Amino acid sequence: MIDQSIQQLISYGLAHDFFAESDRIFITNQLLDALSLDSIDSRETLAPADLAETLSELIDYAVKKGLIDEGVVAADLFDTKLMGLLLPRPSAVIEKFRELYRQSPEAATDFYYQFSCDSNYIRRDRIARDVKWKTATEYGDLDITINLSKPEKDPKAIAAAKNAPQSGYPKCLLCKECEGYAGRINFPARQNHRVIPLTINDSHWFLQYSPYVYYNEHCICFNAEHTPMVINRATFAKLLDFVTQFPHYFVGSNADLPIVGGSILSHDHFQGGRYTFAMAKAPIETPLSFDGFDDVTAGIIKWPMSVIRLRAEKNDRLIELANRILHVWRSYTDESAFVFAETDGQPHNTITPIARRNGTLFELDLVLRNNITTAEHPLGVYHPHAELHHIKKENIGLIEVMGLAVLPARLKAEIAELKTALLNGTDLHATKTLSSHAEWAEDILKKHPDLSAENIDGILKEEIGQVFCKVLEHAGVYKRDEDGKKAFLRFVERVNSCF
């Protein structure tokens, strides 16, 4: 059976143009070495089978022979190594990307995204496990996903990682040195990883896809240097340069401060892709004008967070105006609206920017962020408050800002248990695993007295979506009541008065 699995993996590589027929013997011998085999009995050509099944068979063999330990961490390190043996060198992938880019940007990214999937860098079998749906709200249809594609580490691997020696290479998961890296117990293998060099606003960056693809063609553009996240004039220029080069993609940046930033603040990077989020569809609700920028259409959009949209034919005009807004926001304080630029020397104000093309126009959304904390809200005033933590406690980064909830994997089991408990009338307060959901669930029962086995799935999804909508409202600096709208306009007036 092991011979058959090897042949099927080789056939898979040939079918996906990873190597030529003339490379077959060389690749075969590389795989034999990785599996500690001296020979292969079957020489017949086999049709490629399901990749996940083939790799699973090879992993089982490796475990049985004592080549690797049991567990998902060891398995991932091993099957990534096997896939890496099949793939072309980075230079060949780059050459193909550039050749196709001369035809069109779409042709280049189509090839590169498909390659990233076929190489198993994007594990499609795991992505398929994610639970996804849409929830209609007053702001449009929000995307909800329970993320199941990140593997849960087993206790043995967690203990091993804790005791493993710390290494500074690569410095983080976004460093260019990850390409081809064999990985270790506390760092993922990347032999099947290929990155594309780009020049963004005259600086050296790289393009890759997220291995977890939270949305269609979820890409990451990262600085060639391991340098911290920063939001400044150059950030706006880089974002708009990216959508000039790849007009079919949007791109955005997480903010550069804790709480309101993403999970990796140590390495400057953007996220983009080919997807239209609810925020992009949100209309301008309050038109704005900025002195000296009559050629820029501006306004506050109808969205739970505080967003100024700028639109113009020339991207340099958006860069100039966005930089002015950022400059004023960084130092802006309005105590009556509980907006403080800094406390005890710690800065609080920053921006989450998103760029896209809208026909022939450039569009830039500036989401005002503030990371102040209080005794009442120790994780952040403009962060999901404690009553929502049973659904979403993590930072509200770029992806959530745009209207996609990335919810923790624990929810799948908790919601399944909650469903049974609600139908059986179980005391949720007395159930350890469900007590955090108790008050929310009681409200659901009041709102839906007709709750039944036939409609409970749809009702729970709808209510989770509405919780996420509240999460975004909590993260908004200016609330959507009259006081909040007036306070937002006071900031706009300050921008105009400063220049």
PDB file of N, CA and C in Angstrom, residues 428-429 435-444:
ATOM      1  N   LEU A 428     -29.407  26.270  32.191  1.00  0.00           N
ATOM      2  CA  LEU A 428     -28.120  26.656  31.611  1.00  0.00           C
ATOM      3  C   LEU A 428     -27.174  27.226  32.656  1.00  0.00           C
ATOM      4  N   HIS A 429     -27.706  27.902  33.646  1.00  0.00           N
ATOM      5  CA  HIS A 429     -26.862  28.483  34.691  1.00  0.00           C
ATOM      6  C   HIS A 429     -26.132  27.399  35.476  1.00  0.00           C
ATOM      7  N   SER A 435     -22.950  28.058  30.914  1.00  0.00           N
ATOM      8  CA  SER A 435     -23.372  29.141  31.800  1.00  0.00           C
ATOM      9  C   SER A 435     -23.086  30.517  31.205  1.00  0.00           C
ATOM     10  N   SER A 436     -22.012  30.646  30.431  1.00  0.00           N
ATOM     11  CA  SER A 436     -21.686  31.951  29.839  1.00  0.00           C
ATOM     12  C   SER A 436     -22.728  32.375  28.808  1.00  0.00           C
ATOM     13  N   HIS A 437     -23.463  31.402  28.263  1.00  0.00           N
ATOM     14  CA  HIS A 437     -24.494  31.699  27.258  1.00  0.00           C
ATOM     15  C   HIS A 437     -25.885  31.854  27.875  1.00  0.00           C
ATOM     16  N   ALA A 438     -26.012  31.676  29.182  1.00  0.00           N
ATOM     17  CA  ALA A 438     -27.328  31.536  29.815  1.00  0.00           C
ATOM     18  C   ALA A 438     -28.233  32.749  29.597  1.00  0.00           C
ATOM     19  N   GLU A 439     -27.745  33.950  29.926  1.00  0.00           N
ATOM     20  CA  GLU A 439     -28.598  35.142  29.806  1.00  0.00           C
ATOM     21  C   GLU A 439     -28.993  35.384  28.347  1.00  0.00           C
ATOM     22  N   TRP A 440     -28.047  35.206  27.455  1.00  0.00           N
ATOM     23  CA  TRP A 440     -28.328  35.364  26.021  1.00  0.00           C
ATOM     24  C   TRP A 440     -29.394  34.363  25.575  1.00  0.00           C
ATOM     25  N   ALA A 441     -29.245  33.114  26.011  1.00  0.00           N
ATOM     26  CA  ALA A 441     -30.191  32.072  25.624  1.00  0.00           C
ATOM     27  C   ALA A 441     -31.590  32.352  26.175  1.00  0.00           C
ATOM     28  N   GLU A 442     -31.664  32.889  27.382  1.00  0.00           N
ATOM     29  CA  GLU A 442     -32.964  33.233  27.961  1.00  0.00           C
ATOM     30  C   GLU A 442     -33.656  34.313  27.134  1.00  0.00           C
ATOM     31  N   ASP A 443     -32.877  35.260  26.657  1.00  0.00           N
ATOM     32  CA  ASP A 443     -33.442  36.295  25.778  1.00  0.00           C
ATOM     33  C   ASP A 443     -33.943  35.686  24.470  1.00  0.00           C
ATOM     34  N   ILE A 444     -33.204  34.709  23.958  1.00  0.00           N
ATOM     35  CA  ILE A 444     -33.633  34.047  22.723  1.00  0.00           C
ATOM     36  C   ILE A 444     -34.986  33.367  22.920  1.00  0.00           C
TER      37      ILE A 444
END
